[in-house]
Coordinates of C-alpha atoms (C1' of nucleotides) in Angstrom, one line a residue:
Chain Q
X1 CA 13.1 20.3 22.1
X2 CA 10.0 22.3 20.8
X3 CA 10.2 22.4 17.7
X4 CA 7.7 25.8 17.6
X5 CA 5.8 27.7 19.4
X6 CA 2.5 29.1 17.6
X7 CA 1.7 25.8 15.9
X8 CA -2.0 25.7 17.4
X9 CA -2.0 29.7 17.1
X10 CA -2.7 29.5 12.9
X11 CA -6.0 31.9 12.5
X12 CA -8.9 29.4 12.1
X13 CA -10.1 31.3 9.4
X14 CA -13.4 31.1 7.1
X15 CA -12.0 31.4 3.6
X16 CA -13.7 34.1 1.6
X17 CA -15.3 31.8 -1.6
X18 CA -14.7 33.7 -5.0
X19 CA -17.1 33.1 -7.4
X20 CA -14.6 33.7 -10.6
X21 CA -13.3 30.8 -12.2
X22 CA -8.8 31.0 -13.1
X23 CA -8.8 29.1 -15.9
X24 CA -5.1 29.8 -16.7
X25 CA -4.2 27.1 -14.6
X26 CA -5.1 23.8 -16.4
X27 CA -7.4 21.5 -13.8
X28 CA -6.2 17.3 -13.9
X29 CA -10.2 17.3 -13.5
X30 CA -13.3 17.7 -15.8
X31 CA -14.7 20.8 -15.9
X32 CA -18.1 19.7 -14.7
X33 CA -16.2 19.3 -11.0
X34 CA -14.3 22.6 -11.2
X35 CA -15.0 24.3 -8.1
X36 CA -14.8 28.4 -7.6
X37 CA -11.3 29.5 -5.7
X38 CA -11.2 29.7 -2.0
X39 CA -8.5 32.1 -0.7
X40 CA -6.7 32.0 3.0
X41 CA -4.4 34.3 4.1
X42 CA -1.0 33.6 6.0
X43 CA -1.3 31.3 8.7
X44 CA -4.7 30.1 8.2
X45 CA -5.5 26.4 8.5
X46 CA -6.7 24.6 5.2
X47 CA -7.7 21.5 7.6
X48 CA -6.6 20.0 10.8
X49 CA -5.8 16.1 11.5
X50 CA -9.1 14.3 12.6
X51 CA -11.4 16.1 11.0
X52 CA -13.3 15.2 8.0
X53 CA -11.6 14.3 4.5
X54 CA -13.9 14.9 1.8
X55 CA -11.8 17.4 -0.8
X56 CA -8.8 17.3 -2.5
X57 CA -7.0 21.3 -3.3
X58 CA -5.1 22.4 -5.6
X59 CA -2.7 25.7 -5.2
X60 CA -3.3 28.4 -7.8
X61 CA -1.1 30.8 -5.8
X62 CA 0.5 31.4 -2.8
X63 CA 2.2 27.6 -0.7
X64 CA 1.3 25.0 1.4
X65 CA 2.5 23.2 4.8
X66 CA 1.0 19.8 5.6
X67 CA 2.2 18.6 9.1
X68 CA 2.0 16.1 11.8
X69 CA 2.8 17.4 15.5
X70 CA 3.8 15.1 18.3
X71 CA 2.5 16.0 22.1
X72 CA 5.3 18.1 22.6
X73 CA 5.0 20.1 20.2
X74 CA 7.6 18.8 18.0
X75 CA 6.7 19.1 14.2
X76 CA 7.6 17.0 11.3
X77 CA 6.4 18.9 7.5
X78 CA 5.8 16.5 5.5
X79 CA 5.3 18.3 2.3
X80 CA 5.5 22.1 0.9
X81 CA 2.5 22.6 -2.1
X82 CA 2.9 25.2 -4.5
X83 CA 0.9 26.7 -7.5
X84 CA 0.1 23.9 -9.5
X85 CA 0.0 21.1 -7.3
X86 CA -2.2 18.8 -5.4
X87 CA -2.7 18.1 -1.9
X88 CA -5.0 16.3 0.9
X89 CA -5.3 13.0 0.1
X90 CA -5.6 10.2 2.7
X91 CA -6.2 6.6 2.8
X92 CA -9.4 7.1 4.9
X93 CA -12.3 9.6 5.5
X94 CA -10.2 11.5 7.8
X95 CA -7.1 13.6 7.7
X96 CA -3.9 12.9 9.6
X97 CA -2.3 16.0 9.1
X98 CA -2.3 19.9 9.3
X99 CA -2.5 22.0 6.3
X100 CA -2.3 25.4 6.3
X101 CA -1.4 28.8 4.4
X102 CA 2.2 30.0 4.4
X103 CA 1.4 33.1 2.7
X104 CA -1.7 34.4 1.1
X105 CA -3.1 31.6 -0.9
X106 CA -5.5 30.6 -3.0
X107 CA -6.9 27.2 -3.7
X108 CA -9.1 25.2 -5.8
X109 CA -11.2 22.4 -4.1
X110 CA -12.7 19.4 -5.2
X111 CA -14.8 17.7 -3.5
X112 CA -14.8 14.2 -3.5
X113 CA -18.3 12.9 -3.6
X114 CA -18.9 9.4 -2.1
X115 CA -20.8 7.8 -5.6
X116 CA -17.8 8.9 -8.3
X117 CA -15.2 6.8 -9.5
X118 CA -12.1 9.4 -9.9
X119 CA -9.2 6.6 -8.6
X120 CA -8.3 6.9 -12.7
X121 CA -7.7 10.4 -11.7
X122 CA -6.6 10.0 -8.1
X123 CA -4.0 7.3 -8.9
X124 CA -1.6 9.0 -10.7
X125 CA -1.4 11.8 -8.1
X126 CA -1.5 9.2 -5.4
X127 CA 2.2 7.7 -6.6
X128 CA 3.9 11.0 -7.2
X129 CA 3.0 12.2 -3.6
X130 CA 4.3 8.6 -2.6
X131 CA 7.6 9.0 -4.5
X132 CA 8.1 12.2 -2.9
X133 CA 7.3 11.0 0.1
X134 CA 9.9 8.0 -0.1
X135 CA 12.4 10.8 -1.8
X136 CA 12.5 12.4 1.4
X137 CA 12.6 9.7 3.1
X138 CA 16.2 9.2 2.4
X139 CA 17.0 12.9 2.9
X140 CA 15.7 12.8 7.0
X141 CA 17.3 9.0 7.0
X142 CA 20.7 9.2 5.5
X143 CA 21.5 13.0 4.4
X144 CA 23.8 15.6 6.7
X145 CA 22.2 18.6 7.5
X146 CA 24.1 20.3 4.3
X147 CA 23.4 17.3 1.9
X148 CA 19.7 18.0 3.6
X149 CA 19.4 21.8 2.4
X150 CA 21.0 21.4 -0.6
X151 CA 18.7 18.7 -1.6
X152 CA 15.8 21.6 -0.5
X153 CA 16.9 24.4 -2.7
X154 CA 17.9 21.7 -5.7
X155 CA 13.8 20.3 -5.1
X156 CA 12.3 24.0 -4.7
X157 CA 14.5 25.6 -7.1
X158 CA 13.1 22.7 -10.1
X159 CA 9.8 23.3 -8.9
X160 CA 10.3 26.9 -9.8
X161 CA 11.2 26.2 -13.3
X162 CA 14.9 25.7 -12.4
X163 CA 16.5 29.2 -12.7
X164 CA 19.1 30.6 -10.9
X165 CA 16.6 32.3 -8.6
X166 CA 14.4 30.8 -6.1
X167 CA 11.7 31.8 -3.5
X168 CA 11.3 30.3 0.1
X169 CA 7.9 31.2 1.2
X170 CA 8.6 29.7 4.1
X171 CA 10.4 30.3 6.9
X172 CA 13.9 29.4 8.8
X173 CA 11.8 27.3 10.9
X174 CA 9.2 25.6 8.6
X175 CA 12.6 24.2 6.4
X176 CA 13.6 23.1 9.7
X177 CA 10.7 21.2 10.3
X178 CA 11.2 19.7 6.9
X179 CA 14.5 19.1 6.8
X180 CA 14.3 17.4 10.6
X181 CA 16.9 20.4 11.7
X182 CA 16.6 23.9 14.1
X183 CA 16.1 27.1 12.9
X184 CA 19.8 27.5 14.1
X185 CA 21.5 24.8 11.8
X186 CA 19.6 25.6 8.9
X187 CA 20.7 29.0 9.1
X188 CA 24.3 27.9 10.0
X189 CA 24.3 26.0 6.3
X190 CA 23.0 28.8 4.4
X191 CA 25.6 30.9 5.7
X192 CA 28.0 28.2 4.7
X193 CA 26.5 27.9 1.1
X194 CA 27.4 31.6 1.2
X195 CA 30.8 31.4 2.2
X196 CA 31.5 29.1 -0.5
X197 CA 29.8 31.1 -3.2
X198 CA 27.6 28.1 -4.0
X199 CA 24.2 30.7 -3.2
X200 CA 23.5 33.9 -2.5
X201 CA 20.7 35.7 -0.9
X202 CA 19.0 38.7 -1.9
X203 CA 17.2 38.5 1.7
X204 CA 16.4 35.9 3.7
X205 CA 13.4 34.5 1.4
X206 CA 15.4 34.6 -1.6
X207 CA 18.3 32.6 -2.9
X208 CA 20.3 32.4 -5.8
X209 CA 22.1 29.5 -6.9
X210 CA 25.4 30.4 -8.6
X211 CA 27.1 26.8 -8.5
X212 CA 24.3 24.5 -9.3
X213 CA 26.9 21.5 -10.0
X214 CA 28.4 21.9 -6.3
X215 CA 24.9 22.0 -5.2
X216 CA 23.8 18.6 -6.9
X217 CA 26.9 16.9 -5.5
X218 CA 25.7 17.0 -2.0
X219 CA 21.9 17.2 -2.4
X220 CA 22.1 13.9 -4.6
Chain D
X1 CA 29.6 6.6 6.9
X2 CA 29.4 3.6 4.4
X3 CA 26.2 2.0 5.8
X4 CA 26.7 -1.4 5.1
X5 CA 28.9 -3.2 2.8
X6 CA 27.7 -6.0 0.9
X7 CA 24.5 -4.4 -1.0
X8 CA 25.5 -5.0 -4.4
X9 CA 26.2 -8.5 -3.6
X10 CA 22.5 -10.0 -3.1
X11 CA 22.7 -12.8 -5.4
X12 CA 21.1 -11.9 -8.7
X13 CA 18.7 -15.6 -8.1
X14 CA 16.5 -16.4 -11.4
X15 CA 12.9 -17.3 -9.1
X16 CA 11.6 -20.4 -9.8
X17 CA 8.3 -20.2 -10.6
X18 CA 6.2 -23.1 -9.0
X19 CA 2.8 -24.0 -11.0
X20 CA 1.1 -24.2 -7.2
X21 CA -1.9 -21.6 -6.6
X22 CA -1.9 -21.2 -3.2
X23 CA -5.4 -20.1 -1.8
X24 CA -5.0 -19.3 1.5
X25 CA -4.0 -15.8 1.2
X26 CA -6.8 -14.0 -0.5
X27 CA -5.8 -11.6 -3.3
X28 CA -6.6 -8.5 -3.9
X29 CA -7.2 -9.0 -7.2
X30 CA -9.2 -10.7 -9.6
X31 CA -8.6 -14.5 -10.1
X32 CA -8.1 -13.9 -13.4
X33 CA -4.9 -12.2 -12.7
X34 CA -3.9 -14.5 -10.4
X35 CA -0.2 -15.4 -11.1
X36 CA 1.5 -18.8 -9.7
X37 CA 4.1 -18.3 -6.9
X38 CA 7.8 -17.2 -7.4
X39 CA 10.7 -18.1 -4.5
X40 CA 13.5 -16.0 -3.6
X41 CA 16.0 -17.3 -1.0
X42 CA 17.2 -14.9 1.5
X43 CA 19.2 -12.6 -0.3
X44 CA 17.8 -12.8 -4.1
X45 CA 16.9 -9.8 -6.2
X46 CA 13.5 -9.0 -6.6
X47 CA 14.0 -5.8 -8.8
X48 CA 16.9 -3.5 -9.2
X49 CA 16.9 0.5 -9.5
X50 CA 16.4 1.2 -13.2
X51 CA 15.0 -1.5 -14.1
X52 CA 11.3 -2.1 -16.0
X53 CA 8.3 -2.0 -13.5
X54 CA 5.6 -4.0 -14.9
X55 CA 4.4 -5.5 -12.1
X56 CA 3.1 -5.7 -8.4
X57 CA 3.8 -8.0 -5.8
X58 CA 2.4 -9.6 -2.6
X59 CA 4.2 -11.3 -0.1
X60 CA 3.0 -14.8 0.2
X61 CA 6.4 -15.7 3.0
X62 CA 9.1 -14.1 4.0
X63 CA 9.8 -10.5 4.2
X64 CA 11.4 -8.1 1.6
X65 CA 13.5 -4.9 1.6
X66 CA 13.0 -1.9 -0.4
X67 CA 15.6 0.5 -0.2
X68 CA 17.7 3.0 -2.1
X69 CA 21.5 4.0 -2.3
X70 CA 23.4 6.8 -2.3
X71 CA 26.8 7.1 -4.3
X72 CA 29.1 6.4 -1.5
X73 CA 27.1 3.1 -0.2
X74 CA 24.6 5.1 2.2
X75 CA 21.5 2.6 2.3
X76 CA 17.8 3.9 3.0
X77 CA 15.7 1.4 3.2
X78 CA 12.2 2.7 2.6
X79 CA 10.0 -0.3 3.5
X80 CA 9.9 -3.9 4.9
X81 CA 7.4 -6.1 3.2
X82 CA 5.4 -8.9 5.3
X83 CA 3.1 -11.6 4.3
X84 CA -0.1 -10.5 2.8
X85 CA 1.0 -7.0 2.0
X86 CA 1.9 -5.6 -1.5
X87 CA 4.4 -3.7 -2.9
X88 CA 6.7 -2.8 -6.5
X89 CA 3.8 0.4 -7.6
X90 CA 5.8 2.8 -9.3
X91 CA 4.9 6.7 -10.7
X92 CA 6.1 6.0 -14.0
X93 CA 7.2 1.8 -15.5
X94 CA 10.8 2.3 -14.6
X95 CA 12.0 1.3 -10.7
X96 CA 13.4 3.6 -8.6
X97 CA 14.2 0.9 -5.8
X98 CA 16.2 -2.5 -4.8
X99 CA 13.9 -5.0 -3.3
X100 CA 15.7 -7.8 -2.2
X101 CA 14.5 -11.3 0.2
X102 CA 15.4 -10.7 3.5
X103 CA 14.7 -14.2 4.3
X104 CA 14.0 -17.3 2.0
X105 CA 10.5 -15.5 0.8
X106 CA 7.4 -16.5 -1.9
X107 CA 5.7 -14.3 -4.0
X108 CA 2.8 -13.3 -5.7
X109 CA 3.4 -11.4 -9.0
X110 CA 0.6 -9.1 -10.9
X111 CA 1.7 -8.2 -14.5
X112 CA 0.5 -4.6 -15.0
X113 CA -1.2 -4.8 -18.4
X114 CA -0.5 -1.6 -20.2
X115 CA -4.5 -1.8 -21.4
X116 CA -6.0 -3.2 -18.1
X117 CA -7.4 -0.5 -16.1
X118 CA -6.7 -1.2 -12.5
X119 CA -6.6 2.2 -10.5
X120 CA -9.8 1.3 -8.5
X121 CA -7.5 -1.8 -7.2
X122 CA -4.3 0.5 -6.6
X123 CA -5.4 3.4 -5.4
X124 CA -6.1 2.1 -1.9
X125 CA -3.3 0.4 -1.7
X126 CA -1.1 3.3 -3.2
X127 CA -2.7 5.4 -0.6
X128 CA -2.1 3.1 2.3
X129 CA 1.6 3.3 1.3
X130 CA 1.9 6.9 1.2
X131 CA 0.6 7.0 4.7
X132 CA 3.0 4.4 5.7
X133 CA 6.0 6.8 4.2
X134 CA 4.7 9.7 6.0
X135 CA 4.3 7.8 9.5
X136 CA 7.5 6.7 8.7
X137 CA 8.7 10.3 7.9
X138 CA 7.7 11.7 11.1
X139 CA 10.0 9.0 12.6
X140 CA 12.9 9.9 10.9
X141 CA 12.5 13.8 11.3
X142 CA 11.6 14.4 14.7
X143 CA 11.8 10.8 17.0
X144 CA 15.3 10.3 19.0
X145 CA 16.9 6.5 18.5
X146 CA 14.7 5.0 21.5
X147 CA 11.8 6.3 20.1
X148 CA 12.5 5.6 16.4
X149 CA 13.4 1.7 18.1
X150 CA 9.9 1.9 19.9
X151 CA 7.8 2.9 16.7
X152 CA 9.5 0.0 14.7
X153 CA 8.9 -2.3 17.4
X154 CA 5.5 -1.6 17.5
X155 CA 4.7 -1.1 13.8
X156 CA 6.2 -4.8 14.0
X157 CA 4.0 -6.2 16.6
X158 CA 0.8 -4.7 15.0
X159 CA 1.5 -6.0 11.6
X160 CA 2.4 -9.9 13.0
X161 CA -1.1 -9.5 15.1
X162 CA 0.1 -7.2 17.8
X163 CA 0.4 -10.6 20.6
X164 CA 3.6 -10.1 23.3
X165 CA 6.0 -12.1 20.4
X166 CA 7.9 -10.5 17.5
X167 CA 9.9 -12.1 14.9
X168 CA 12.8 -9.6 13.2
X169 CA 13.3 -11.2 10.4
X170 CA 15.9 -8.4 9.4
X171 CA 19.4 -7.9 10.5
X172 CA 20.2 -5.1 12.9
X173 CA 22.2 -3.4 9.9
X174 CA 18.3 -3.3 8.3
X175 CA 17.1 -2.3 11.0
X176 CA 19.4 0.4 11.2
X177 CA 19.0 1.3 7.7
X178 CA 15.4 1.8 8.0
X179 CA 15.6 3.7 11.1
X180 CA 18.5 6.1 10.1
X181 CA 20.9 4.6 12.9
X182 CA 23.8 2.7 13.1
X183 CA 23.9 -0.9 13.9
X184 CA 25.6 0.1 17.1
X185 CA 23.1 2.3 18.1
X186 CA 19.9 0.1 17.3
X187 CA 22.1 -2.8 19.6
X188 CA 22.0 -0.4 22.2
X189 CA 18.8 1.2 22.0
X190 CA 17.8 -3.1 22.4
X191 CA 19.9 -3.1 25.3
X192 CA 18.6 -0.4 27.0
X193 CA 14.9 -1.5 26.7
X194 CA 15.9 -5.0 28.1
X195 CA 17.9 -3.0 30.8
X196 CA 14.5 -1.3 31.8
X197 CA 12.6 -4.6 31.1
X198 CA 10.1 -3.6 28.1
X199 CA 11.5 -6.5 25.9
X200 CA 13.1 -9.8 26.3
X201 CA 15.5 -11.7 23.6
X202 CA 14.8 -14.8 23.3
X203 CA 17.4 -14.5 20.4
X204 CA 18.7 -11.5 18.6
X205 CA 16.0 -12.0 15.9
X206 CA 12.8 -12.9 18.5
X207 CA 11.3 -9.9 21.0
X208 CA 9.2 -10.3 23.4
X209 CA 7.2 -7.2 24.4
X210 CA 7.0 -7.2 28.0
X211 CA 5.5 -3.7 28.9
X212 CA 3.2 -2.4 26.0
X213 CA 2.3 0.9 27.5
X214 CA 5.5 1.7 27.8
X215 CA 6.6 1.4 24.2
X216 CA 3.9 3.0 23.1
X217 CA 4.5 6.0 25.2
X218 CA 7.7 6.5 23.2
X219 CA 7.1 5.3 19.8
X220 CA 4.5 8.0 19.2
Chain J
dC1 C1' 35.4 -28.1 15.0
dG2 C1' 36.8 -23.8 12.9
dA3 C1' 35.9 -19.8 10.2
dA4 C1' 33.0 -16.3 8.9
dT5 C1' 29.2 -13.4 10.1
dA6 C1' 26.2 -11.0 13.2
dG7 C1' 25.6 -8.8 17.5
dT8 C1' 27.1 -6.4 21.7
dT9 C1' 29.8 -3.3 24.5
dG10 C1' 33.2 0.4 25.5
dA11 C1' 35.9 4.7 24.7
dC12 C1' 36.1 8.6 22.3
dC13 C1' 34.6 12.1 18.8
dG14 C1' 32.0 15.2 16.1
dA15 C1' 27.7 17.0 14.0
dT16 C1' 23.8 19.0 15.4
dG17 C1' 21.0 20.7 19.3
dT18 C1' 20.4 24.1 23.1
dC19 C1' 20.7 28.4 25.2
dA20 C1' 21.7 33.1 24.7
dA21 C1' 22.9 37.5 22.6
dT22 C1' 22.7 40.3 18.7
dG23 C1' 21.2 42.0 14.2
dA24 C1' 17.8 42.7 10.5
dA25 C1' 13.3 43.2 8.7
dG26 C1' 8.5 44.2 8.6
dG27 C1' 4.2 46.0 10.6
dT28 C1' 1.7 49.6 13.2
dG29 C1' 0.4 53.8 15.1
dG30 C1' 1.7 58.5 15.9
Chain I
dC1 C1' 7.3 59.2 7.1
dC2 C1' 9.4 57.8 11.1
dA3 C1' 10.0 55.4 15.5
dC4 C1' 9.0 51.7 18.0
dC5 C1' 8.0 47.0 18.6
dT6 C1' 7.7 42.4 17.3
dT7 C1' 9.1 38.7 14.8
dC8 C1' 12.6 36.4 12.1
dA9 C1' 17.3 35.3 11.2
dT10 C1' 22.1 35.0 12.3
dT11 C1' 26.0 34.0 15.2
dG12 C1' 28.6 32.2 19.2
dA13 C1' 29.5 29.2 23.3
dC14 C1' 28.6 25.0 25.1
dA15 C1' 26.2 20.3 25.7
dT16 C1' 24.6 16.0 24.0
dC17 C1' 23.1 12.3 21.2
dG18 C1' 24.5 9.3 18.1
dG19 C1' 28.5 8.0 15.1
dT20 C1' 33.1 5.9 14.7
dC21 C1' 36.6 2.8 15.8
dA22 C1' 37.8 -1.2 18.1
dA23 C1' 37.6 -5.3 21.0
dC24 C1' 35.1 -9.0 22.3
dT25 C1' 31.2 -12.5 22.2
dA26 C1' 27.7 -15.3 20.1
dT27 C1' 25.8 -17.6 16.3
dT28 C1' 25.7 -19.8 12.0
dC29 C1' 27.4 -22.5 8.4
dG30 C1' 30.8 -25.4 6.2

DNA sequence: CGAATAGTTGACCGATGTCAATGAAGGTGG
DNA sequence: CCACCTTCATTGACATCGGTCAACTATTCG
């Protein structure tokens, strides 16, 4: 029942710090906290669970997996970040989770200093991570394994700006690990969704949805 | 697969409000905001999907269910709410949620004041939730029905002050519905454990936890 | 006391997991 | 640039956990 096999094998990697600041990407926070990018290639871990809390990140490029592992070695993904969004909050000084890079990514950091009052900032944040939290909740509590994926591509494919064509950074095995599914099943369904002409794949990491309606029906 | 079948029929129940301030349960907030007590029998409304969130709300007694349904009567509940804990925050002022009175239950209503500023208050307690939905995430991803059984037993125990005795104060259909299981499966998962003597019944709705170490072994 | 509701147990079934083989893609060194 | 090797994805055969359907029991509420 392992769930994967290199999960403790991610590079522990120093990011390179760049000193140039993106500013195409508009930051939820002042300017005065803007922090330079740091950039982590494939694999590399962003933070582990129990060790200190004291940033939050934000993807400029590239994705994120945040995960929990259980002794043996089964894996649960809790969420996928891509550019735009922001990750790493916990309820206390410490994480409870894994983060690290998919593919090469870069990140901006904030640090949360002790003395500042951001929760006007945080807040906001705070309860749309909840809501997707509790969105996938009923996914992994009351979805088939179809309804599951479908409910994936719908989610990754609005994140994308909703056209036809999305990306999956990611692979067979990390949307198994979200989805609560094997590598085996989820590649079972896409091959289903192909059959049926609801998607197609360009290659493995890229899917285009040609029936978006049939789609909705099960993922919702 | 219709998970239960009379969700629709909690009795829409207008609370009486009683004038009484009850001071033994200290508040989070300031007393200012402080909001006399609202009664639900088992079985009332609290809020409904769709409808206007405008405020928060702590359970004085009783115990509440959050939940959410899909088309065809599938049932997720997403939370149950004990005394002294709060619930109702939404990302935006509509709900996206049921909560219902599992059992005759009092309440403790905070208006959210467009103006009021209260993210230093909410932000913990958003946060704390968010970590409860990601626990609860891992659970229903990657844990088997004993184990999913186990965690809830023990989530349970911890949050009625963790002695041998546990009050359910939900139906095995909740339970079920919280867990991702069928009634008949969280009845047999209950028979199993008292099989192998880690719980006793004193009644369907009362546990006693008999071997501790045990649970915990499988509940995380 | 009787009816309705909730819970338990059993027999069987099916969706998804496991194990294994094959195919496709990408990275590396010659 | 190609050949090899490694990793990832797909597909098939079979096993298993949990779901479904059904009968029975226990509890609660008129």
């Amino acid at each position: 029942m392992l769930a994967h096999s290199t999960a403790n094998s991610a590079t522990r990697f120093h990011p390179s710090v760049s000193p140039r600041v993106d500013d195409a990407m508009p930051s939820v926070f002042s300017p005065t906290q803007m922090q330079p990018l740091s950039f982590y290639p494939a694999g590399a871990e962003i933070y582990a669970d129990g060790g200190r809390a004291e940033a939050i990140y934000q993807v400029e490029y590239g994705a994120i997996r945040v995960y929990r592992l259980l002794a043996d070695g089964r894996r649960q993904i809790s969420a996928f970040h891509l550019p735009g969004e922001i990750f790493g909050f916990e309820a206390d000084n410490a994480h409870h989770f894994f983060a690290e890079a998919i593919t090469s990514t870069s990140l901006r950091r904030f640090r949360l200093s002790p003395g500042a009052d951001i929760s006007r900032d945080l807040l906001p944040l705070a309860l749309r991570s909840l809501m997707r939290a509790q969105d996938h909740l009923l996914v992994l509590g009351r979805h088939t394994a179809i309804e599951r994926v479908a409910a994936f591509l719908i989610d990754m494919a609005e994140r994308q700006g909703a056209s036809g064509h999305v990306d999956l950074p990611m692979s067979r095995m990390d949307i198994g690990d979200y989805l609560g599914l094997t590598i085996e099943t989820v590649s079972r369904v896409f091959s289903r969704l192909k059959e049926r002409k609801i998607i197609r794949l360009t290659n493995s990491r890229s899917v285009e949805i040609l029936k978006w309606d049939a789609l909705h029906q099960m993922g919702e």
